[in-house]
Coordinates of C-alpha atoms and ligand atoms in Angstrom, one line a residue:
G17 CA 46.9 37.1 66.1
T18 CA 46.8 35.0 69.2
A19 CA 44.7 37.0 71.6
Q20 CA 41.3 35.6 72.3
I21 CA 40.0 39.0 73.4
G22 CA 41.2 42.6 73.3
V23 CA 40.3 45.6 75.5
T24 CA 40.6 49.2 74.4
G25 CA 40.0 51.8 77.0
L26 CA 42.2 51.0 80.0
A27 CA 40.9 53.4 82.7
V28 CA 39.8 51.6 85.9
M29 CA 37.0 49.6 84.4
G30 CA 38.8 48.4 81.2
R31 CA 42.0 47.7 83.1
N32 CA 40.3 45.5 85.7
L33 CA 38.2 43.7 83.0
A34 CA 41.4 43.0 81.1
R35 CA 43.1 41.6 84.2
N36 CA 40.0 39.5 84.9
F37 CA 40.2 37.9 81.5
A38 CA 44.0 37.3 81.8
R39 CA 43.6 35.8 85.3
H40 CA 41.2 33.3 83.8
G41 CA 43.8 32.2 81.3
Y42 CA 42.8 34.2 78.2
T43 CA 45.4 36.0 76.1
V44 CA 44.4 39.6 76.2
A45 CA 45.3 42.3 73.7
L46 CA 45.6 45.8 75.2
H47 CA 45.0 49.2 73.7
N48 CA 44.3 52.7 75.0
R49 CA 44.3 56.1 73.2
T50 CA 47.0 57.3 75.5
A51 CA 49.6 54.5 75.3
S52 CA 51.1 55.1 78.7
R53 CA 48.0 53.5 80.3
T54 CA 48.7 50.3 78.3
H55 CA 52.3 50.2 79.4
D56 CA 51.4 50.9 83.0
L57 CA 49.1 47.9 83.0
V58 CA 51.7 45.5 81.7
E59 CA 54.3 46.9 84.1
Q60 CA 52.1 46.5 87.2
F61 CA 50.0 43.5 86.4
G62 CA 51.9 41.7 83.5
H63 CA 52.6 38.8 85.9
E64 CA 48.9 38.0 86.2
G65 CA 48.6 36.5 82.7
T66 CA 49.3 36.9 79.1
F67 CA 49.0 40.4 77.7
V68 CA 49.7 41.6 74.2
P69 CA 50.1 45.4 74.4
A70 CA 49.5 47.4 71.2
E71 CA 50.2 51.1 70.5
T72 CA 48.2 51.6 67.4
A73 CA 44.7 50.5 66.3
E74 CA 46.3 48.4 63.5
E75 CA 48.6 46.6 65.9
F76 CA 45.7 45.9 68.3
V77 CA 43.5 44.5 65.6
A78 CA 46.4 42.3 64.3
A79 CA 47.0 40.9 67.8
L80 CA 43.5 39.3 67.9
E81 CA 42.6 35.8 66.7
R82 CA 39.7 35.6 64.2
P83 CA 36.8 36.1 64.5
R84 CA 38.0 39.1 66.6
R85 CA 36.5 40.0 70.0
L86 CA 37.2 43.6 70.8
V87 CA 35.9 45.1 74.1
I88 CA 35.4 48.9 74.2
M89 CA 35.6 50.3 77.8
V90 CA 35.7 54.1 77.1
K91 CA 33.6 57.0 78.4
A92 CA 30.1 56.5 77.2
G93 CA 28.8 58.8 74.5
T94 CA 30.8 60.4 71.7
P95 CA 34.1 58.6 72.7
T96 CA 32.4 55.3 72.0
D97 CA 31.4 56.5 68.5
A98 CA 35.0 57.8 68.0
V99 CA 36.4 54.4 68.9
I100 CA 33.9 52.5 66.7
D101 CA 34.8 54.7 63.8
E102 CA 38.5 54.1 64.4
F103 CA 38.2 50.3 64.6
A104 CA 35.3 49.3 62.4
P105 CA 37.2 49.9 59.1
L106 CA 40.0 47.6 60.3
L107 CA 37.7 44.7 61.0
E108 CA 36.2 41.9 58.9
P109 CA 32.8 40.3 58.7
G110 CA 32.1 38.1 61.7
D111 CA 34.2 40.1 64.1
M112 CA 32.6 41.3 67.3
I113 CA 32.8 44.7 69.0
I114 CA 31.6 44.5 72.6
D115 CA 30.7 47.8 74.2
G116 CA 30.9 47.4 78.0
G117 CA 30.4 51.1 78.8
N118 CA 27.2 52.6 80.3
A119 CA 25.6 53.4 76.9
H120 CA 22.1 54.5 76.4
Y121 CA 20.2 51.5 74.8
A122 CA 19.0 53.7 71.9
D123 CA 22.6 54.5 71.0
T124 CA 23.3 50.8 71.1
R125 CA 20.4 50.0 68.8
R126 CA 21.7 52.7 66.3
R127 CA 25.3 51.4 66.5
E128 CA 24.3 47.7 66.2
A129 CA 22.2 48.4 63.1
A130 CA 25.0 50.4 61.4
L131 CA 27.6 47.7 62.1
R132 CA 25.3 44.9 61.1
E133 CA 25.3 46.4 57.6
R134 CA 29.0 45.9 57.5
G135 CA 28.8 42.3 58.7
L136 CA 30.1 43.1 62.2
H137 CA 28.5 42.0 65.4
F138 CA 28.0 44.9 67.9
V139 CA 27.3 43.5 71.4
G140 CA 26.1 46.2 73.7
T141 CA 26.8 44.7 77.1
G142 CA 25.7 45.9 80.5
I143 CA 28.4 45.4 83.1
S144 CA 27.5 45.9 86.7
G145 CA 29.6 45.9 89.9
G146 CA 31.9 48.8 89.4
E147 CA 35.7 48.5 89.7
E148 CA 35.6 45.7 92.1
G149 CA 33.2 43.7 90.0
A150 CA 35.2 44.2 86.8
L151 CA 38.2 42.7 88.5
N152 CA 36.7 39.9 90.5
G153 CA 33.5 39.1 88.7
P154 CA 30.7 41.4 87.5
S155 CA 27.2 40.8 86.6
I156 CA 27.2 40.8 82.8
M157 CA 24.2 41.6 80.5
P158 CA 25.1 41.0 76.9
G159 CA 22.8 42.0 74.0
G160 CA 23.5 41.8 70.3
S161 CA 23.1 38.7 68.1
K162 CA 22.5 35.3 69.5
E163 CA 25.3 34.1 67.1
S164 CA 27.8 36.4 68.8
Y165 CA 26.8 35.0 72.2
E166 CA 27.8 31.5 71.1
S167 CA 31.4 32.7 70.6
L168 CA 31.5 35.2 73.5
G169 CA 29.2 33.7 76.1
P170 CA 31.6 31.1 77.5
M171 CA 34.3 33.7 78.0
L172 CA 31.9 36.2 79.6
E173 CA 30.4 33.5 81.8
T174 CA 33.9 32.5 82.9
I175 CA 34.8 36.0 84.1
S176 CA 31.4 36.8 85.6
A177 CA 30.4 36.7 89.2
K178 CA 29.0 33.4 90.4
A179 CA 25.7 33.1 92.4
A180 CA 25.6 31.2 95.7
D181 CA 24.6 28.1 93.8
G182 CA 27.6 28.5 91.5
S183 CA 25.8 29.6 88.3
P184 CA 27.4 32.4 86.3
C185 CA 25.9 35.9 86.6
C186 CA 25.8 36.3 82.9
T187 CA 23.2 35.2 80.3
Y188 CA 22.3 36.2 76.8
I189 CA 19.7 39.0 77.2
G190 CA 18.3 39.7 73.7
T191 CA 19.1 41.4 70.4
D192 CA 20.6 44.9 69.8
G193 CA 20.1 47.2 72.8
A194 CA 18.5 44.6 75.2
G195 CA 21.6 44.2 77.4
H196 CA 22.1 48.0 77.9
F197 CA 18.3 48.3 78.5
V198 CA 18.4 45.7 81.2
K199 CA 21.5 47.2 82.8
M200 CA 19.6 50.6 82.9
V201 CA 16.6 49.1 84.6
H202 CA 18.9 47.4 87.1
N203 CA 20.3 50.8 87.9
G204 CA 16.8 52.3 88.3
I205 CA 15.9 49.5 90.7
E206 CA 19.1 50.2 92.6
Y207 CA 17.9 53.9 93.0
A208 CA 14.6 52.7 94.4
D209 CA 16.2 50.2 96.8
M210 CA 18.6 52.9 98.1
Q211 CA 15.7 55.4 98.5
L212 CA 13.6 52.9 100.5
I213 CA 16.6 52.0 102.7
A214 CA 17.1 55.8 103.3
E215 CA 13.5 56.2 104.3
A216 CA 13.7 53.3 106.7
Y217 CA 16.8 54.9 108.3
D218 CA 15.0 58.3 108.5
L219 CA 12.0 56.8 110.2
L220 CA 14.1 54.9 112.8
R221 CA 16.2 58.0 113.4
H222 CA 13.6 60.7 113.5
G223 CA 10.5 58.7 114.3
A224 CA 11.8 56.1 116.8
G225 CA 14.6 58.3 118.0
Y226 CA 17.4 55.7 117.4
E227 CA 21.0 56.7 117.2
P228 CA 22.9 55.6 114.0
A229 CA 24.8 52.9 115.8
R230 CA 21.6 51.4 117.0
I231 CA 20.1 51.6 113.5
A232 CA 23.2 49.8 112.2
E233 CA 22.3 46.9 114.6
V234 CA 18.7 46.9 113.3
F235 CA 20.0 46.7 109.7
R236 CA 22.4 43.9 110.7
G237 CA 19.4 42.0 112.0
W238 CA 17.4 42.6 108.8
N239 CA 20.4 41.4 106.8
A240 CA 20.0 38.0 108.5
G241 CA 16.4 37.7 107.2
R242 CA 14.5 38.1 104.0
L243 CA 16.1 41.5 103.3
D244 CA 19.6 39.9 103.1
S245 CA 21.4 41.9 100.5
Y246 CA 24.5 43.8 99.7
L247 CA 22.8 47.2 100.1
I248 CA 21.4 46.4 103.5
E249 CA 24.8 45.1 104.5
I250 CA 26.7 48.2 103.5
T251 CA 24.1 50.4 105.0
A252 CA 24.9 48.9 108.4
E253 CA 28.6 49.6 107.8
V254 CA 28.0 53.2 106.8
L255 CA 25.7 53.8 109.8
A256 CA 28.2 52.2 112.2
H257 CA 31.1 54.4 110.9
V258 CA 32.3 57.2 113.1
D259 CA 34.0 60.3 111.6
A260 CA 37.6 60.3 112.9
A261 CA 38.0 64.1 112.8
T262 CA 34.9 64.9 114.8
G263 CA 33.9 61.7 116.6
R264 CA 30.4 62.2 115.3
P265 CA 28.4 59.5 113.3
F266 CA 29.7 59.6 109.8
V267 CA 26.2 60.0 108.4
D268 CA 25.9 63.3 110.3
V269 CA 28.9 64.9 108.7
V270 CA 28.0 64.1 105.1
L271 CA 26.2 66.9 103.2
D272 CA 22.7 65.7 102.6
Q273 CA 22.5 66.3 98.9
A274 CA 22.5 63.1 96.8
E275 CA 24.0 63.2 93.3
Q276 CA 23.3 61.0 90.3
K277 CA 24.9 60.1 87.0
G278 CA 21.8 59.6 84.9
T279 CA 20.8 56.0 84.5
G280 CA 18.0 56.3 87.0
R281 CA 16.7 59.3 85.1
W282 CA 16.9 57.4 81.8
T283 CA 14.9 54.6 83.3
V284 CA 12.1 57.0 84.3
Q285 CA 12.2 58.9 81.0
I286 CA 11.9 55.7 79.0
A287 CA 9.2 54.3 81.4
L288 CA 7.2 57.5 80.6
D289 CA 7.5 56.8 76.9
L290 CA 6.5 53.2 77.3
G291 CA 3.6 54.1 79.6
V292 CA 4.8 52.0 82.5
P293 CA 4.2 53.3 86.0
V294 CA 7.6 53.0 87.7
S295 CA 6.7 55.3 90.5
G296 CA 9.2 53.9 93.0
I297 CA 12.1 54.6 90.7
A298 CA 10.7 58.0 89.8
E299 CA 10.3 59.0 93.4
A300 CA 13.9 57.9 94.1
V301 CA 15.2 60.1 91.2
F302 CA 13.0 63.0 92.4
A303 CA 14.1 62.6 96.0
R304 CA 17.8 62.9 95.0
S305 CA 16.9 65.9 92.9
L306 CA 15.0 67.6 95.7
S307 CA 17.9 67.0 98.1
G308 CA 20.1 69.0 95.8
H309 CA 17.9 72.1 95.7
A310 CA 19.5 73.9 98.7
D311 CA 17.7 77.2 97.9
L312 CA 14.3 75.5 97.9
R313 CA 15.0 73.6 101.1
A314 CA 16.1 76.9 102.7
V315 CA 12.6 78.2 101.9
G316 CA 11.0 75.0 103.2
R317 CA 12.7 75.2 106.6
G318 CA 10.3 78.0 107.4
L319 CA 7.2 76.0 106.8
A320 CA 5.1 74.7 109.7
G321 CA 5.2 71.1 110.7
P322 CA 3.6 68.9 113.3
T323 CA 4.6 69.1 116.9
P324 CA 7.3 66.4 117.1
V325 CA 6.3 63.6 119.4
P326 CA 8.8 60.8 119.4
L327 CA 7.4 57.3 119.7
P328 CA 7.4 55.9 123.3
E329 CA 10.2 53.4 123.9
G330 CA 7.9 50.3 123.9
E331 CA 6.3 51.4 120.7
A332 CA 9.7 52.2 119.1
E333 CA 10.7 48.5 119.3
R334 CA 7.6 47.4 117.5
F335 CA 8.0 50.2 115.1
S336 CA 11.3 48.9 113.8
E337 CA 9.6 45.6 113.0
Q338 CA 6.8 47.5 111.2
V339 CA 9.4 49.4 109.2
E340 CA 11.0 46.1 108.1
Q341 CA 7.6 45.0 106.8
A342 CA 7.1 48.4 105.0
L343 CA 10.6 48.2 103.5
Y344 CA 10.1 44.6 102.3
A345 CA 6.6 45.3 100.8
S346 CA 7.8 48.5 99.1
K347 CA 10.8 46.7 97.7
V348 CA 8.6 44.0 96.2
V349 CA 6.5 46.8 94.5
S350 CA 9.6 48.5 93.1
Y351 CA 10.9 45.3 91.6
T352 CA 7.4 44.6 90.3
Q353 CA 7.4 47.9 88.5
G354 CA 11.0 47.4 87.1
F355 CA 10.1 44.0 85.8
H356 CA 6.9 45.5 84.2
Q357 CA 9.2 47.9 82.4
L358 CA 11.4 45.1 81.1
Q359 CA 8.3 43.2 80.0
A360 CA 6.9 46.3 78.1
A361 CA 10.3 47.0 76.5
G362 CA 10.5 43.3 75.4
A363 CA 7.2 43.6 73.6
E364 CA 8.1 47.0 72.1
Y365 CA 11.5 45.9 70.7
D366 CA 10.8 42.2 70.1
W367 CA 13.3 41.1 72.7
T368 CA 12.4 37.7 74.2
L369 CA 13.6 38.5 77.7
D370 CA 13.8 35.7 80.2
L371 CA 12.8 37.7 83.3
G372 CA 13.6 34.8 85.7
A373 CA 17.1 34.5 84.2
I374 CA 17.6 38.2 84.5
A375 CA 16.8 38.2 88.2
G376 CA 19.2 35.2 88.4
I377 CA 22.2 37.0 87.0
W378 CA 21.7 39.9 89.5
R379 CA 22.3 37.5 92.4
G380 CA 26.1 38.1 92.2
G381 CA 28.5 40.9 91.3
C382 CA 26.1 43.8 91.2
I383 CA 24.9 46.4 93.6
I384 CA 21.4 45.0 94.0
R385 CA 22.5 41.4 94.7
A386 CA 20.2 39.9 97.2
A387 CA 18.8 36.6 98.4
F388 CA 15.4 37.9 97.5
L389 CA 16.2 37.6 93.7
D390 CA 15.8 33.8 94.0
R391 CA 12.2 34.4 94.7
I392 CA 11.7 36.4 91.5
T393 CA 13.4 33.6 89.5
A394 CA 11.1 31.1 91.2
A395 CA 8.0 33.1 90.4
Y396 CA 8.9 33.2 86.7
A397 CA 9.9 29.6 86.8
K398 CA 6.4 28.7 88.0
D399 CA 4.8 30.9 85.3
A400 CA 7.0 32.5 82.6
A401 CA 4.0 34.6 81.4
L402 CA 3.3 36.1 84.9
P403 CA 1.6 39.4 84.0
S404 CA 3.0 41.0 87.2
L405 CA 5.1 39.9 90.1
L406 CA 2.2 40.7 92.3
A407 CA 0.2 38.0 90.5
D408 CA 2.6 35.5 92.1
E409 CA 0.8 33.8 95.0
Q410 CA 3.7 34.0 97.4
F411 CA 4.5 37.7 96.8
A412 CA 0.8 38.5 97.0
A413 CA 0.5 36.6 100.3
E414 CA 3.6 38.4 101.7
L415 CA 2.3 41.8 100.8
G416 CA -1.1 40.9 102.3
A417 CA 0.7 39.9 105.5
A418 CA 2.8 43.1 105.5
Q419 CA 0.0 45.6 104.7
D420 CA -1.1 46.5 108.2
A421 CA 2.4 47.4 109.3
W422 CA 3.0 49.1 105.9
R423 CA 0.0 51.3 106.4
T424 CA 0.9 52.1 110.0
V425 CA 4.4 53.2 108.9
V426 CA 3.2 55.4 106.2
A427 CA 0.5 56.9 108.5
T428 CA 3.0 57.5 111.3
A429 CA 5.4 59.1 108.8
A430 CA 2.6 61.5 107.8
R431 CA 1.7 62.2 111.4
L432 CA 5.3 62.9 112.4
G433 CA 6.1 64.9 109.2
I434 CA 8.8 62.5 107.9
P435 CA 8.9 62.3 104.1
V436 CA 8.5 58.8 102.8
P437 CA 7.9 59.2 99.0
G438 CA 9.1 55.6 98.3
F439 CA 7.0 53.8 100.9
A440 CA 4.0 55.9 100.1
T441 CA 4.1 55.6 96.4
A442 CA 4.6 51.8 96.7
L443 CA 1.5 51.5 99.0
S444 CA -0.5 53.7 96.6
Y445 CA 0.4 51.5 93.7
Y446 CA -0.7 48.4 95.7
D447 CA -4.0 50.0 96.6
A448 CA -4.6 51.3 93.1
L449 CA -4.1 47.8 91.7
R450 CA -6.5 46.5 94.3
A451 CA -9.2 49.1 93.8
P452 CA -12.4 47.8 92.1
R453 CA -13.0 51.4 90.8
L454 CA -10.5 54.1 90.2
P455 CA -11.3 57.9 90.1
A456 CA -10.0 57.7 86.5
A457 CA -13.7 57.6 85.6
L458 CA -14.0 61.2 86.9
T459 CA -10.8 62.2 85.0
Q460 CA -12.4 60.9 81.8
G461 CA -15.6 62.9 82.6
Q462 CA -13.5 66.1 83.0
R463 CA -11.6 65.4 79.8
D464 CA -14.8 64.9 77.9
F465 CA -16.3 68.1 79.5
F466 CA -13.4 70.5 78.6
G467 CA -12.0 68.9 75.5
A468 CA -14.6 66.5 74.0
H469 CA -12.0 63.7 74.5
T470 CA -14.8 61.1 74.7
Y471 CA -15.2 58.1 77.1
H472 CA -16.1 54.5 77.2
R473 CA -19.0 53.2 79.3
V474 CA -19.1 50.2 81.6
D475 CA -22.4 48.9 80.3
R476 CA -22.1 49.3 76.5
D477 CA -19.5 49.1 73.8
G478 CA -18.6 52.2 71.7
V479 CA -17.1 55.6 72.1
F480 CA -19.3 58.3 73.7
H481 CA -19.3 62.1 74.1
T482 CA -21.7 64.1 76.2
K483 CA -22.8 67.5 74.8
W484 CA -22.1 69.3 78.0
S485 CA -23.2 72.7 76.8
E486 CA -26.2 71.5 74.8
G487 CA -28.6 69.8 77.2
R488 CA -25.9 67.3 78.3
A489 CA -27.2 64.8 75.7
E490 CA -25.1 61.7 75.2
E491 CA -23.9 61.0 71.8
Q492 CA -22.5 57.7 70.5
Q493 CA -19.5 58.4 68.2
S494 CA -18.6 55.0 67.0
Ligands
NBP518 P1 36.1 56.6 81.8 O1 34.6 56.7 81.6 O2 36.6 57.6 82.8 O3 36.7 56.8 80.4 C1 38.2 56.9 80.3 C2 38.6 56.1 79.1 O4 38.0 56.5 77.9 C3 40.1 56.2 78.9 O5 40.6 55.0 78.5 C4 40.2 57.3 77.8 O6 41.4 57.2 77.1 C5 39.0 56.8 77.0 N1 38.6 57.8 76.0 C6 37.9 59.0 76.1 BR1 37.5 59.7 77.8 N2 37.7 59.7 75.0 C7 38.2 58.9 74.0 C8 38.2 59.0 72.6 N3 37.7 60.0 72.0 N4 38.9 58.0 72.0 C9 39.4 57.0 72.6 N5 39.4 56.8 73.9 C10 38.8 57.7 74.7 O7 36.6 55.2 82.2 P2 36.0 54.1 83.3 O8 35.6 54.8 84.5 O9 36.9 53.0 83.3 O10 34.6 53.7 82.6 C11 34.6 53.0 81.3 C12 33.1 52.7 81.0 O11 32.6 51.9 82.0 C13 32.2 53.9 80.9 O12 31.3 53.8 79.9 C14 31.5 54.0 82.3 O13 30.3 54.5 82.2 C15 31.4 52.5 82.5 N6 31.5 52.3 84.0 C16 30.8 51.3 84.5 C17 30.8 51.1 85.8 C18 30.0 50.0 86.3 O14 29.8 49.8 87.5 N7 29.5 49.2 85.4 C19 31.6 51.8 86.7 C20 32.3 52.7 86.2 C21 32.3 53.0 84.8 P3 42.7 58.1 77.6 O15 43.3 57.3 78.6 O16 43.5 58.2 76.3 O17 42.1 59.4 78.1

């Protein structure tokens, strides 16, 4: 065969990815379970490059040059296994199967191990940026063997988004499921970012009494500063939009129940297993879940709240600056937590993750692209073994400078009865890390009291238990 790459699964994502490869001069073999999609693509976009359409799996495999590079872009889950089972027997050692779907990293690890036995490279690849990204340049997070990246990397880097400095938003992440894991945490961070932005809006709307159009202006201003990012930019667009049918602000006619597809939930589930506190992502997932409980919220509407006292006009101006500080500080905390999760997973699965490079490839193509990511790259460039982003001098100094405003915003939200789970949990995380002593000592005492779970002492080595019901005598256990 002559095709350098093949794509099977030609719904929106696969079709756009195939066109992206073709537009960059690669010969692309095409296949889809339902052949009409394949023919539609060639009919509509055949002029964009060189496509080799195939009706059967055998034809598709035969169209590819060796070693074969075969991208799967089907619905994640059992369809991915079905497609692997269909193609793997037709492939030869050294061939590469690239799964660009939103697979769970544990599935990717299982598939990679099984295909490695047959001499095939399975490259679980996180692809971010949706339809638009797939066509014009996504952020690409490939896992699998380092060897496969030598063959695939240049092609993936070519079709990837480019950061402002021109570097590709694609880098080798790590073995087996590392790519899909990093994509998952990217999505978790995206949930946290969106929740924090939503809280900032809510505070300006219901705390400062601003109308959506005015809040759009505030966000445009923020987008010119350190919060410069795709999500802040589109937030301003959404807030400025007026519903044509009613003439009301668009945000007021949308049902306030947020949905989710599951990658945020996965991030939190896995963080719980790894023992990593990603409270910002967890609150974001819970906030979406709470918003969807219409029955619960109907009950809640009857509960007493504070007497609403909007902020006086002069104070409202200053308040929006304080909200910017709270938003920035909380964002730094949620990235800190997300990168802690990456670090912990790297240790657990033996992935040598380059955290600075990962921040770097999120600068273009994906939903969380932001100027701020350069700062994370810089922090890890200074110290690759940074135990936490908050150990970076610059981030620590910024949070120190933001903390007064951050505290005022959280306190004002509590006083006015505006829920800010994201801002509040970020501030609590910051304060818990700062605390010289945590009440965890009391928790240990309780655990020893009711369950003889033992405790350590601050002044002596060893494991201790107090005989609570027998004279409260202390006993050293080991
Ligand atoms: P879908 O997730 O809607 O899947 C449709 C494709 O899967 C079609 O090509 C369909 O073939 C094929 N398919 C199914 Br369903 N079951 C199959 C089976 N048993 N055997 C063979 N093919 C099967 O497509 P999409 O929205 O383009 O998404 C593709 C992947 O990309 C998914 O994993 C998705 O999660 C991921 N995704 C990522 C982003 C992002 O921003 N990164 C955005 C959207 C989607 P047919 O035409 O014959 O029915």
